[in-house]
Structures are given as C-alpha cells and as structure tokens.
Coordinates of C-alpha atoms in Angstrom, one line a residue:
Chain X
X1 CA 21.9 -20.0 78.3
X2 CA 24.1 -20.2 80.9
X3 CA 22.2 -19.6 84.6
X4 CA 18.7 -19.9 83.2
X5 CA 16.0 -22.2 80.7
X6 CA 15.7 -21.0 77.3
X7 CA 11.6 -21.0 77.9
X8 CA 10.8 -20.8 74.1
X9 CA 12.6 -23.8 73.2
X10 CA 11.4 -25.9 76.5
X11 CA 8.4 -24.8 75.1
X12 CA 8.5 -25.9 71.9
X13 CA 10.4 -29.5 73.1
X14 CA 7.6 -30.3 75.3
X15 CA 4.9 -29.5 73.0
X16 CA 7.0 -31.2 70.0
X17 CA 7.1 -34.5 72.6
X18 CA 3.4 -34.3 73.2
X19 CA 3.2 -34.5 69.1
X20 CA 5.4 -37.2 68.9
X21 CA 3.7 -39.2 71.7
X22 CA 0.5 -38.6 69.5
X23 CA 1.7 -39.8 66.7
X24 CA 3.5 -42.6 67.6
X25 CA 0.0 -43.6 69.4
X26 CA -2.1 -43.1 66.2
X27 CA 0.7 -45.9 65.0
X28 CA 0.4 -48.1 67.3
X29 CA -3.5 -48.2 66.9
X30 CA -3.8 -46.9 70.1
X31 CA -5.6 -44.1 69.4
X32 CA -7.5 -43.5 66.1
X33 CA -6.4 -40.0 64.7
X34 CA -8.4 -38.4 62.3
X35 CA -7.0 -35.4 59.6
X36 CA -9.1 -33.0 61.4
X37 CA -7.6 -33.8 64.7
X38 CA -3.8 -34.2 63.3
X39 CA -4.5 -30.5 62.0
X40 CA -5.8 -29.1 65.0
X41 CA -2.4 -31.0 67.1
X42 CA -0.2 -28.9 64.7
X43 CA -1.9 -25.9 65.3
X44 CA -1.7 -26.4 68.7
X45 CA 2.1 -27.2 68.8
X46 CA 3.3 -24.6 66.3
X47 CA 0.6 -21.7 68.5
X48 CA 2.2 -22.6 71.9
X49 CA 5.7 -22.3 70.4
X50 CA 4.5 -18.9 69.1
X51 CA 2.9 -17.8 71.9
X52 CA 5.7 -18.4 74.2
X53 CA 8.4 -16.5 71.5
X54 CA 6.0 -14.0 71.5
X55 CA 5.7 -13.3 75.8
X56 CA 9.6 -13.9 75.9
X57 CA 11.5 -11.6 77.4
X58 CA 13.1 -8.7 75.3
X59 CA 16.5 -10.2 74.2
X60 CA 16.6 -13.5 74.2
X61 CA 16.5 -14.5 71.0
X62 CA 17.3 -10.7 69.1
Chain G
X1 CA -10.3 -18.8 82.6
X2 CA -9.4 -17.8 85.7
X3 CA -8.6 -18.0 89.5
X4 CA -11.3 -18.3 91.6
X5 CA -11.1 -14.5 93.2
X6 CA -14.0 -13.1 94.9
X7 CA -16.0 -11.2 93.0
X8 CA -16.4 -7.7 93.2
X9 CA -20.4 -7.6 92.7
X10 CA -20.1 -3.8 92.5
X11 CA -20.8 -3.1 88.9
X12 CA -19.5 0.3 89.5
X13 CA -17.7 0.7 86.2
X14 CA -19.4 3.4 84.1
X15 CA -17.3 1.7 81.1
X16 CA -16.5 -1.8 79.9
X17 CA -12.9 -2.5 80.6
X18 CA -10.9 -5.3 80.8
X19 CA -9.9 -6.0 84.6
X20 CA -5.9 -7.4 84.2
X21 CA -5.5 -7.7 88.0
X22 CA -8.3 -10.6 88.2
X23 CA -7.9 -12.4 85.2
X24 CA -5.6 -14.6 83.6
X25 CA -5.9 -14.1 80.2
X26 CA -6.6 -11.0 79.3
X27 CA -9.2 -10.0 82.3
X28 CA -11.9 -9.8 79.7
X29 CA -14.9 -12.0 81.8
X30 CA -13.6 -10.5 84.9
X31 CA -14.5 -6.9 83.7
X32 CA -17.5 -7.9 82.3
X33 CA -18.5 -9.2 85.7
X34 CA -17.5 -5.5 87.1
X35 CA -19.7 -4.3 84.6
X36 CA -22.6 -6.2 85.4
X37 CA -22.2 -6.7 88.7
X38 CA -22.4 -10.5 88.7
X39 CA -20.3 -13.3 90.4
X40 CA -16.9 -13.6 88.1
X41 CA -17.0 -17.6 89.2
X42 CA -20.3 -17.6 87.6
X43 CA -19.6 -15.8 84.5
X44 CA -16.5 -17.8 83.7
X45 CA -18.5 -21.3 83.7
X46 CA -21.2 -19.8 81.7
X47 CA -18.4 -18.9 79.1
X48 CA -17.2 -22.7 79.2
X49 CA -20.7 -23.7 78.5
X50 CA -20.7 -21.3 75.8
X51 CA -17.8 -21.8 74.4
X52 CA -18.7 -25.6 74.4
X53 CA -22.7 -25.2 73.0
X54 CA -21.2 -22.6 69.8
X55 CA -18.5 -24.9 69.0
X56 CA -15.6 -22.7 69.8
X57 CA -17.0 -19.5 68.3
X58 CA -16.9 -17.7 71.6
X59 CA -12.9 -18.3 71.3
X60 CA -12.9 -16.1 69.0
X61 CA -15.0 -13.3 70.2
X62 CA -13.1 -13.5 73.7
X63 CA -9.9 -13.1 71.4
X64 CA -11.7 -9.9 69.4
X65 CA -12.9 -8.7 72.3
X66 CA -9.1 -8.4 74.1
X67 CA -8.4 -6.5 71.4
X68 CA -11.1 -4.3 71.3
X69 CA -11.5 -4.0 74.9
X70 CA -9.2 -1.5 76.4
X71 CA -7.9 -2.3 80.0
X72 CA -9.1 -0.8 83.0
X73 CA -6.2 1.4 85.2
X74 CA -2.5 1.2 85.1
X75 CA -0.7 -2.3 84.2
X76 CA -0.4 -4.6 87.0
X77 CA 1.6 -7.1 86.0
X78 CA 4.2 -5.3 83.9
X79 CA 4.0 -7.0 80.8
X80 CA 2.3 -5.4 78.0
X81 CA 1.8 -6.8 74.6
X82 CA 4.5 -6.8 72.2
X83 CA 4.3 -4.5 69.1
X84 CA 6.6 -5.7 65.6
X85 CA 8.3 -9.3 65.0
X86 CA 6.6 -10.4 68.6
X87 CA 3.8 -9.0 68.2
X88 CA 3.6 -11.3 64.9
X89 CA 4.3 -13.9 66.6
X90 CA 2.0 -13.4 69.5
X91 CA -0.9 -12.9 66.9
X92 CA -0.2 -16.0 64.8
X93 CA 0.0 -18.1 68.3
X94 CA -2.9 -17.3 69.7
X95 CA -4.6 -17.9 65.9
X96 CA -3.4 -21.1 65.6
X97 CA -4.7 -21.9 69.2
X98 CA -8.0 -21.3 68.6
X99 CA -8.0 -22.7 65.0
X100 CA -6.9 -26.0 66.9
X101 CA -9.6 -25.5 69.3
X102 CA -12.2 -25.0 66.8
X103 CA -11.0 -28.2 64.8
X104 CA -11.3 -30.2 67.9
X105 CA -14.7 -29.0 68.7
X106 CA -15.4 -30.0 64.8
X107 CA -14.1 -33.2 65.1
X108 CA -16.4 -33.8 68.3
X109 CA -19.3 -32.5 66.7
X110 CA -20.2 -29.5 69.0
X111 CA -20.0 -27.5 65.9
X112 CA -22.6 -25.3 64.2
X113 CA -21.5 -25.4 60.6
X114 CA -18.9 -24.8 58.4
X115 CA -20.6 -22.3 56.2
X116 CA -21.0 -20.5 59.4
X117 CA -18.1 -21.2 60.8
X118 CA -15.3 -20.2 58.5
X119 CA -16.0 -17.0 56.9
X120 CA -16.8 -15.8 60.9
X121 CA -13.4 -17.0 61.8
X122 CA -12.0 -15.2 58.4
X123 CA -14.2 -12.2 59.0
X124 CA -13.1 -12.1 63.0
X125 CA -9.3 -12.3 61.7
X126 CA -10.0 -9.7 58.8
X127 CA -11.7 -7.2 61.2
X128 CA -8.8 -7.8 63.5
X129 CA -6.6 -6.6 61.5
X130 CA -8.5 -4.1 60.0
X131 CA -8.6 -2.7 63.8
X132 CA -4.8 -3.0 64.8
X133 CA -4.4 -1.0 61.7
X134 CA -6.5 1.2 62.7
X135 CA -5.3 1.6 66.4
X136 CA -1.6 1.9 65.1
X137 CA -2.2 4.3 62.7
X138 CA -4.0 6.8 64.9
X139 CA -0.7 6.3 67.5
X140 CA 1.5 6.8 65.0
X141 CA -0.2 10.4 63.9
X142 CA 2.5 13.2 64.4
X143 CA 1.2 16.1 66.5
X144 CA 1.0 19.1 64.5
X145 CA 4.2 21.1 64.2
X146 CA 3.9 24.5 64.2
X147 CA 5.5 26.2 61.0
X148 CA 8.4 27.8 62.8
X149 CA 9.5 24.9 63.8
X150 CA 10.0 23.4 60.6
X151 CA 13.4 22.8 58.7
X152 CA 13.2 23.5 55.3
X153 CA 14.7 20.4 54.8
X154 CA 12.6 18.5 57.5
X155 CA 11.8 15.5 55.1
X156 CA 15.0 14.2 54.0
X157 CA 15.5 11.7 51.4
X158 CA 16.2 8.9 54.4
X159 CA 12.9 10.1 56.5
X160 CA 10.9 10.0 53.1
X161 CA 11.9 6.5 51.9
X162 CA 11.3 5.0 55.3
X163 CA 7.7 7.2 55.6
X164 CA 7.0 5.2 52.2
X165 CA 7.8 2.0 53.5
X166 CA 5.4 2.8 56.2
X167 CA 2.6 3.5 53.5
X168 CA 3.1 0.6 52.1
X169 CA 3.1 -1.8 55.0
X170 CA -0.1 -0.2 56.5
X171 CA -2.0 -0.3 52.6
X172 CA -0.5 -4.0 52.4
X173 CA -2.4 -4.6 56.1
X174 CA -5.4 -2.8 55.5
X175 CA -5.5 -4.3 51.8
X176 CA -5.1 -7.5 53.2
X177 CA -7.4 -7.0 56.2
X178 CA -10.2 -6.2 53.6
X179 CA -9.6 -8.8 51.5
X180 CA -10.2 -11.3 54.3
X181 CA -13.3 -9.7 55.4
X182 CA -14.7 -9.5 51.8
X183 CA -13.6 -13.2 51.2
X184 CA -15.5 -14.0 54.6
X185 CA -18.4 -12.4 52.7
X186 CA -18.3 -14.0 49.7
X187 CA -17.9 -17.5 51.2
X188 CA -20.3 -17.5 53.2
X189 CA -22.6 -16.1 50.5
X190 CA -21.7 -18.9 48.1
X191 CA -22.0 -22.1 50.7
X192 CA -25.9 -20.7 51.1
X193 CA -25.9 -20.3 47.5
X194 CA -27.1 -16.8 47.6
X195 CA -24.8 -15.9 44.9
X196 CA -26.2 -17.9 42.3
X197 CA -28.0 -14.3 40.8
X198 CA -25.5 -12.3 41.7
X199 CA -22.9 -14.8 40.0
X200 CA -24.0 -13.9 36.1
X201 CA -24.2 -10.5 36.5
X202 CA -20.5 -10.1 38.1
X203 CA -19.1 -12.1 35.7
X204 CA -20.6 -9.9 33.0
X205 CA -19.6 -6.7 34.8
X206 CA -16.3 -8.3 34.9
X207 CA -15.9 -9.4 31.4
X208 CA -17.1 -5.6 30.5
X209 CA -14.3 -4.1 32.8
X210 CA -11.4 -6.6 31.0
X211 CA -12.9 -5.2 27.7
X212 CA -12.6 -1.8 28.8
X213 CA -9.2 -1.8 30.0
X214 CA -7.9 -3.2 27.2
X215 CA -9.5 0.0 25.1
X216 CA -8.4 2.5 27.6
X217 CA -5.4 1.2 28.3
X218 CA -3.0 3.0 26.1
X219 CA -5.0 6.2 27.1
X220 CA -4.2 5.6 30.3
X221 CA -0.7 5.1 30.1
X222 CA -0.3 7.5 27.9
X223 CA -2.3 10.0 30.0
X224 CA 0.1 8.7 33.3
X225 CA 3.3 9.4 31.2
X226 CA 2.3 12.7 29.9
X227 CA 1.4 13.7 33.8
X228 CA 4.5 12.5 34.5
X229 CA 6.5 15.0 31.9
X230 CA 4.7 17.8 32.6
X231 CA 5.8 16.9 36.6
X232 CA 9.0 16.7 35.8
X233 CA 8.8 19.9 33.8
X234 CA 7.1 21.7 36.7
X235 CA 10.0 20.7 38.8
X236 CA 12.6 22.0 36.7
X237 CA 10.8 25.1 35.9
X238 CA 10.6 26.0 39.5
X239 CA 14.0 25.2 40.2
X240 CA 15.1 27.8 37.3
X241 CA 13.2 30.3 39.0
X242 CA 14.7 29.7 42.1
X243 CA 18.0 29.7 40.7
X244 CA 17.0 33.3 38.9
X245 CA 15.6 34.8 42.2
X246 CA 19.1 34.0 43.9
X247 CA 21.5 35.3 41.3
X248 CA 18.7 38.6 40.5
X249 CA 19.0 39.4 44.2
X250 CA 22.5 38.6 44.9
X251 CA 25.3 38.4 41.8
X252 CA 23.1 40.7 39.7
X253 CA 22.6 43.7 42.9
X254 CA 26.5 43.4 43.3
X255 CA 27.4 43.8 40.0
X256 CA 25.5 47.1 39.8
X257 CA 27.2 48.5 43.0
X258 CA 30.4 47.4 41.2
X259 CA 30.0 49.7 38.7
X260 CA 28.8 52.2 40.2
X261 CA 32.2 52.1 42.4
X262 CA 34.6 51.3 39.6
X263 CA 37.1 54.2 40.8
X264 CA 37.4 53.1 44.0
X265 CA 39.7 49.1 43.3
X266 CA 39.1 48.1 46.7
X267 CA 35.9 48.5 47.4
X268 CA 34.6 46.6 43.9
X269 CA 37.4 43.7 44.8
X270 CA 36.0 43.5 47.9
X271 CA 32.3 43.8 47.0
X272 CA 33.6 40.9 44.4
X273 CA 34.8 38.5 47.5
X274 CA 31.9 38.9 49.3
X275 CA 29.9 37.9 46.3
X276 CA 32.3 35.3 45.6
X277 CA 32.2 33.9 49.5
X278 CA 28.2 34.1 49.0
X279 CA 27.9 32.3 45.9
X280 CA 30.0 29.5 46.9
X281 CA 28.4 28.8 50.1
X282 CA 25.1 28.7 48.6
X283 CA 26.5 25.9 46.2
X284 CA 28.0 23.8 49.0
X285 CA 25.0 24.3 51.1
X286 CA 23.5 22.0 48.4
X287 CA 26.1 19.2 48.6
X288 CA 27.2 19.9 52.1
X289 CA 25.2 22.2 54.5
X290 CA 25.9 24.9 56.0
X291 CA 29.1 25.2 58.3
X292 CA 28.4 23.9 61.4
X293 CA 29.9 25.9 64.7
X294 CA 33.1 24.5 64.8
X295 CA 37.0 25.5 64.8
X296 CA 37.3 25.8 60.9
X297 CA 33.7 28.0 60.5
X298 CA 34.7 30.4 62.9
X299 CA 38.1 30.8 61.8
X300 CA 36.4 31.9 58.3
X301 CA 34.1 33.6 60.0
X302 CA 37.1 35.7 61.8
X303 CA 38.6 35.6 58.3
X304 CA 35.9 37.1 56.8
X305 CA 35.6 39.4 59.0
X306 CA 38.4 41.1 58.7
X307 CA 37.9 41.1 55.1
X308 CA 35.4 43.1 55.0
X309 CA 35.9 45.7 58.0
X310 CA 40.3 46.3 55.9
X311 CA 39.2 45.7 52.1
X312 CA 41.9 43.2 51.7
X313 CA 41.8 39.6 50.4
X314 CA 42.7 36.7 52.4
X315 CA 42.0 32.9 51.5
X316 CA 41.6 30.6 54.0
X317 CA 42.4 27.2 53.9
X318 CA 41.4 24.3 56.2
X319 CA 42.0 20.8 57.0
X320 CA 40.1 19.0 59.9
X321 CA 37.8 20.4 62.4
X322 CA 37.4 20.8 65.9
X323 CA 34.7 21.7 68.7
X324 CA 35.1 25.5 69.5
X325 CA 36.6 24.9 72.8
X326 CA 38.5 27.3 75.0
X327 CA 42.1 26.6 73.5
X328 CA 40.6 26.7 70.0
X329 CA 39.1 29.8 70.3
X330 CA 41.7 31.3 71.6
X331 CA 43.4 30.3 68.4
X332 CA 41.0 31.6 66.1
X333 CA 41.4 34.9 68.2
X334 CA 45.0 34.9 68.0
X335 CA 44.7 34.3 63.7
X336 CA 42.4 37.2 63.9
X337 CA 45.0 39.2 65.8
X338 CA 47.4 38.2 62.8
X339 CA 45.2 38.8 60.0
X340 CA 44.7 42.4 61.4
X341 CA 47.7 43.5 61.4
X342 CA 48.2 41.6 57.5
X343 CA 45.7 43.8 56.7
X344 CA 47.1 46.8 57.9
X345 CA 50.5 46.7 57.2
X346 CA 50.8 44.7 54.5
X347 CA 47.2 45.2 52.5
X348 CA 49.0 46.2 48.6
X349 CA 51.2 43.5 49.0
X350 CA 48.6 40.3 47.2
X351 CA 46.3 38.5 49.1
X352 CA 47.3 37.0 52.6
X353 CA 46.9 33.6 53.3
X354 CA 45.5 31.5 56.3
X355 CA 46.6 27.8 56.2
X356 CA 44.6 25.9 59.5
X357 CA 45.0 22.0 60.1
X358 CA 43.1 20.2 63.0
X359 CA 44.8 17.0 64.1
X360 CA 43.5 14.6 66.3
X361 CA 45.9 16.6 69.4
X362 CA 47.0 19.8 68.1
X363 CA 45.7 22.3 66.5
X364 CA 47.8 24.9 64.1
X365 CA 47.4 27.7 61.9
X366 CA 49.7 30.0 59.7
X367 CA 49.1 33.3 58.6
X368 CA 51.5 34.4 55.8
X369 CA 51.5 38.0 54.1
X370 CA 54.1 39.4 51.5
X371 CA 54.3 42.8 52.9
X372 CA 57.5 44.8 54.5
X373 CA 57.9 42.6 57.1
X374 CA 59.6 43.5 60.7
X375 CA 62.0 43.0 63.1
X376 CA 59.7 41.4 66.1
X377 CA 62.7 42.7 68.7
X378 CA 62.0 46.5 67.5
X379 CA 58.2 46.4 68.3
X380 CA 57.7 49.2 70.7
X381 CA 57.1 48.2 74.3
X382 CA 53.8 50.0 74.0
X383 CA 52.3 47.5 71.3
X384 CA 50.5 45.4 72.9
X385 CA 49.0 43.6 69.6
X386 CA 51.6 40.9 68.8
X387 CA 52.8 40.4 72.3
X388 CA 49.6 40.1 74.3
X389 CA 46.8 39.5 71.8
X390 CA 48.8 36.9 69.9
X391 CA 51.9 35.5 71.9
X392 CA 50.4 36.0 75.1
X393 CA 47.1 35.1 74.3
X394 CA 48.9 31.4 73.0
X395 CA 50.8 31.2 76.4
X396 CA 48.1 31.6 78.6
X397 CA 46.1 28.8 76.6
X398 CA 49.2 26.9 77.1
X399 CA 49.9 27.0 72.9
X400 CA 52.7 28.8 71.2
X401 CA 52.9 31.5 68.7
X402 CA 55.9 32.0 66.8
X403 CA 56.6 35.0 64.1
X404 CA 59.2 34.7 61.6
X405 CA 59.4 38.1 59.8
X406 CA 62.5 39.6 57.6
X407 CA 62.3 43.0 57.0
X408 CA 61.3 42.9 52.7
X409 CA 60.5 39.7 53.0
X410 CA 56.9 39.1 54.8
X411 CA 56.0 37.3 57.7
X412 CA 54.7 34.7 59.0
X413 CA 52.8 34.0 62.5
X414 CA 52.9 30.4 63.5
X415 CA 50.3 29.2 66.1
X416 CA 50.1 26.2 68.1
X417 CA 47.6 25.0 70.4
X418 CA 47.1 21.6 72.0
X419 CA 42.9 20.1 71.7
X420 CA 42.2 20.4 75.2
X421 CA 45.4 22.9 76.3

C-alpha cells in the first residue's frame, strides 16, 4: 500500500458510497426506489468491484 | 462507447475484427465500422439508440460478440484479458453490469418482455460459456509427441490426478454451460405456453425412465462391478506376464549358463552377481528409479566394472551423493585404481569391500581387501599404479589417499577429496 492507491478497494468504497447515498435517499423519501431498481444498484456495485479486481494488476491482491 | 477518433471509412478489412487501438471497450463498433466502411461516430450513436429501443439486449450481444470477435493485429495497449480466479472475476463483473443495466431499462419500461428477455440473457451466458470452453480447450490441446519421445512413465500418478481435475472442471463448465442454454429453452418455451403438449408426454417418458431404472438397476450395478473385476483381473494378469518375461529372459538364461559352467567357481559366482546386481536394480527401479549420474552411480558403475572384467566380488556401499564433478571423479577413478589391484592381488581372499560417504564438504571412500597385504615402502619405483593413479591422482585434485597395509593382514586405501577441491 505504501507509495500507491489500492484501486480495487477505492473502487469498491466509492461505489459502496454511491449505494449508501441511494439508500439513505430512498429513506429520506427523496427518491422512490423500487425492488427492481435496488437490484439493479447491487449489481451494479458488486460488477464494478469485480471488474476492477478483475483488470488489477498481477499481484496485488495474490 | 468511445472517443471520438476519425473514422477510417476504408472498409478494407477482408475479416471482422475487433479494432483495440480505437475503442474503449473492447473495439467491437470500431471494427465493425472498418468492416463496413462507415463513420465509427455514427455507428456508436446508432448502438445507443439500439441499445435504448431493445431494452438493453444489445448489451449483451456487444458482450458476446467481444468474445467471439477475435482482435485485429498485435495488442496495443498491453493488457490482455485475464485467464483463472480474474478471469472469474472479470466475467461475473461485467455480468452483473449488464444485469443492472437490463433491470434499469425494465424498471423504465424500454423493455421488450420478460419471456423474451430472460432466457436470451440465460442462453447468451450459457453459449458463453459453452464457447470459452470451447476456446480453452482447443489451446490447451498438446501437440502430438512423437513416440520416441515418450517416457514410459510419461503419465505419472501426479500428471494424471491433476489431468483428471482438468476433466472434471471442463465437463462441470460445459455441463453447466448446457444446462443454461437448455433452461433458456425451456423457459422461454413455458412463458409462451408452448409446452403445454409437450408437458404430458415428458412427464410420462419420465415416469417410464424412473420405472426402468429401478428394474435395471441391480443389472447395472452388477454389470459395472463385474467390469470392474474382470479389470482388475486384466491388470494383474498382465503384470504376471511381465513379471514372467523378465525372470524367463534374465534369472532363468543365467541359471542355464550356470550350469553349464559349474567347473569353472568363478565364472558361475560371477555370472551369479551380475544376475543378482540385475535383479535388484530392476526391483528398486520400481520404488526408486534408475541411478541417476551422480558420484554414488558411477562409483558402482566402476565397481561393477571391475567385477566383471577380474571375476571377483566386491560390495559396495554408499551414503550420500554428489554431482560428478572433477574432484569426484577423480575419486571414483582413484577407488577404481584400488579395486584393481583388490582384485588382482588379493581375489581368493572373500569379497572386497567399498565403503563411500558424501558429506555436505568432503567426500571419502575406503576400499578394504583381506589379501596378503604389502609394505607400501617396497613398491618398485617402476609401479606406477598406487603412486600415480591413486596417490597422485588424489594430490593433484588437491585430496589425499592414504594405504594402510601389513603384510598378512590386508589393506586398506583411504581417499579423501574435498566437493569442489
């Protein structure tokens, strides 16, 4: 870690923030999130985490 | 998709590739503007109106078609995709992704229909599958070895099990690639309700096939065990007659030449420890291998040697082994030196005896006989056998040879030699 950004888990804290933020705005009535829309947020979060684990480079997280 | 680069308009590509070096994704609508010859801007909003008026399907076929599509020219950005654990990973992304985009196109209601929809996306990821499989398996193909290249024991029991786990990862894949397409299939059969025929009559095959396999199945198993026996019995019976061949050509051809030398004592002992050195090294080489080419093989080699060409007996014992270096070699040629004269002078006097130990820095060897021994002093100045070929030999490897011999008493030639003297 030292000298660099662990891109996977930037990755995954921005898109787990993004998540958050939608959620907490479904709460607060800002926004009216339906199941079909929660689902496709999840997939969305959990791709881009997998994505970027997947283009990594070689040795960072084996 | 893509940054705006000019397009190339030439549509001089004989082939569909994917163009890496103008795209972003995966280059796919920039070599299909090569192909066609059309303006890559213009093909790339057309896809977004597509992929907006299908509800997300053509997702999915730009994802099947990166796969499919192979890349036009070396890389050009380096990165290629991943293979194993990242590969996974990689695959599972991008599926999410577009299941996320199709469920936000459904929730919009650009969306064609879910009996359309879903068994295309489980048919898409089936057929995926069913292709990397597919690819994989024809890279992984050995190229044909030709037969003298073969070990006889080229498939070890380590090679074998991991060549099984192979199997069974590609069946489980392909098996499950199948599955998915078939399931695509059969869903999207039953939400247009095509399968309401076909329904009765695969539930009464399928009864039919439960009731058979309960008759047939202690035929089966029995017929599966008894195939199984008469394997196993195969197996043992061709190791028999292996085992036959060996000691027909080999124990049973020297027991005839010792009789027919049986007044000659040291030619039937010695035709009796060459059979003896035979027989044992064909039972370790089942357990062990052959010797390899080290210090301790050519040592018995030497040994052996000298066994044979002087009738005699000698029995060698080693500890350790080295790499046949220089200063080894020079030992083992020394110990040959010994045994010769063993042999020569003190031949009726029992067997002699060579004890060799390799250390981690030295390297030493005794040869012992129980002959008439000799006063090392009185050798004749023009013997050059123990004073060059053995003591001189050992100096000039920067070792040491050292003979202890009483006259009634045997002797005994000790040798010294440093690893890398």
């Amino acid at each position: 870690m030292s000298g660099g950004v662990d891109r996977v888990a930037f990755v995954a804290g921005i898109a787990f923030v993004l998540l958050g933020g939608l959620l907490c705005l479904d709460q607060l009535d800002l926004i009216g999130l339906s199941w079909g829309l929660t689902a496709a947020a999840l997939c969305a979060a959990a791709g881009v985490v997998l994505v970027a684990a997947g283009l990594a480079p070689e040795g960072r997280d084996e | 998709m893509s940054d705006p680069a000019p397009a190339r308009g030439s549509g001089g590509s004989a082939r569909l590739r994917r163009d890496r070096s103008e795209g972003i994704v995966a280059g796919v609508i920039a070599g299909l503007a090569e192909r066609l010859g059309w303006d890559v801007r213009l093909l790339r909003v057309l896809f977004l109106v597509g992929v907006v008026a299908t509800g997300g399907l053509l997702l999915a076929a730009y994802a099947l078609a990166w796969l499919l599509i192979r890349p036009a020219g070396p890389r050009v950005s380096g990165r290629r995709i991943p293979g194993g654990r990242r590969g996974w990973q990689l695959g599972l992304g991008v599926g999410l992704l577009t299941m996320a985009g199709l469920l936000v196109f459904r929730e919009l209601g650009i969306w064609w229909s879910d009996a359309i929809v879903w068994p295309l996306v489980l048919a898409v990821t089936g057929a995926t599958l069913l292709w990397a499989q597919s690819r994989r398996s024809a890279e992984a193909a050995p190229a044909p070895t030709p037969i003298e290249d073969r070990a006889p024991a080229a498939a070890g029991a380590g090679d074998e099990a991991i060549a099984q786990r192979a199997r069974f990862r590609d069946l489980y894949r392909g098996g499950f690639g199948v599955a998915l397409v078939v399931g695509a299939a059969l869903l999207f059969l039953s939400q247009v309700d095509a399968l309401g025929a076909a329904r009765d009559a695969a539930f009464t095959a399928i009864v039919a096939i439960f009731a058979l396999a309960l008759i047939l199945a202690p035929f089966i198993w029995r017929l599966g065990r008894n195939l199984a026996d008469e394997r196993a019995e195969r197996i043992r019976s061709q190791e028999r007659a292996e085992m036959a061949a060996h000691l027909h050509d080999s124990v049973l051809q020297t027991l005839t030449l010792m009789q027919k030398r049986a007044d000659d004592p040291r030619e039937v002992a010695s035709l009796a420890r060459r059979q003896e050195r035979e027989l044992r090294g064909w039972l370790a080489a089942g357990r062990s291998g052959p010797d390899g080419g080290g210090f301790s093989a050519a040592l018995r080699a030497a040994a052996e040697e000298v066994e044979d060409a002087h009738r005699v007996k000698i029995e060698v014992v080693t500890v350790g082994d080295a790499d046949l270096g220089e200063a080894p070699a020079a030992l083992v040629a020394a110990v040959r030196e010994a045994l010769v004269n063993a042999a020569k002078f003190a031949a009726d006097a029992g067997p002699i005896s060579v004890y060799a130990e390799a250390g981690p820095e030295l390297i030493e060897a005794f040869v012992r006989d129980r002959g008439p021994g000799f006063d090392p002093e009185r050798v004749p100045p023009d013997r050059h056998g123990v004073r060059e070929s053995i003591i001189g030999r050992m100096h000039r490897h920067g070792g040491d040879a050292r003979i202890v011999s009483v006259p009634g008493s045997g002797t005994e030639v000790v040798l010294s030699i440093g690893r890398r003297s």
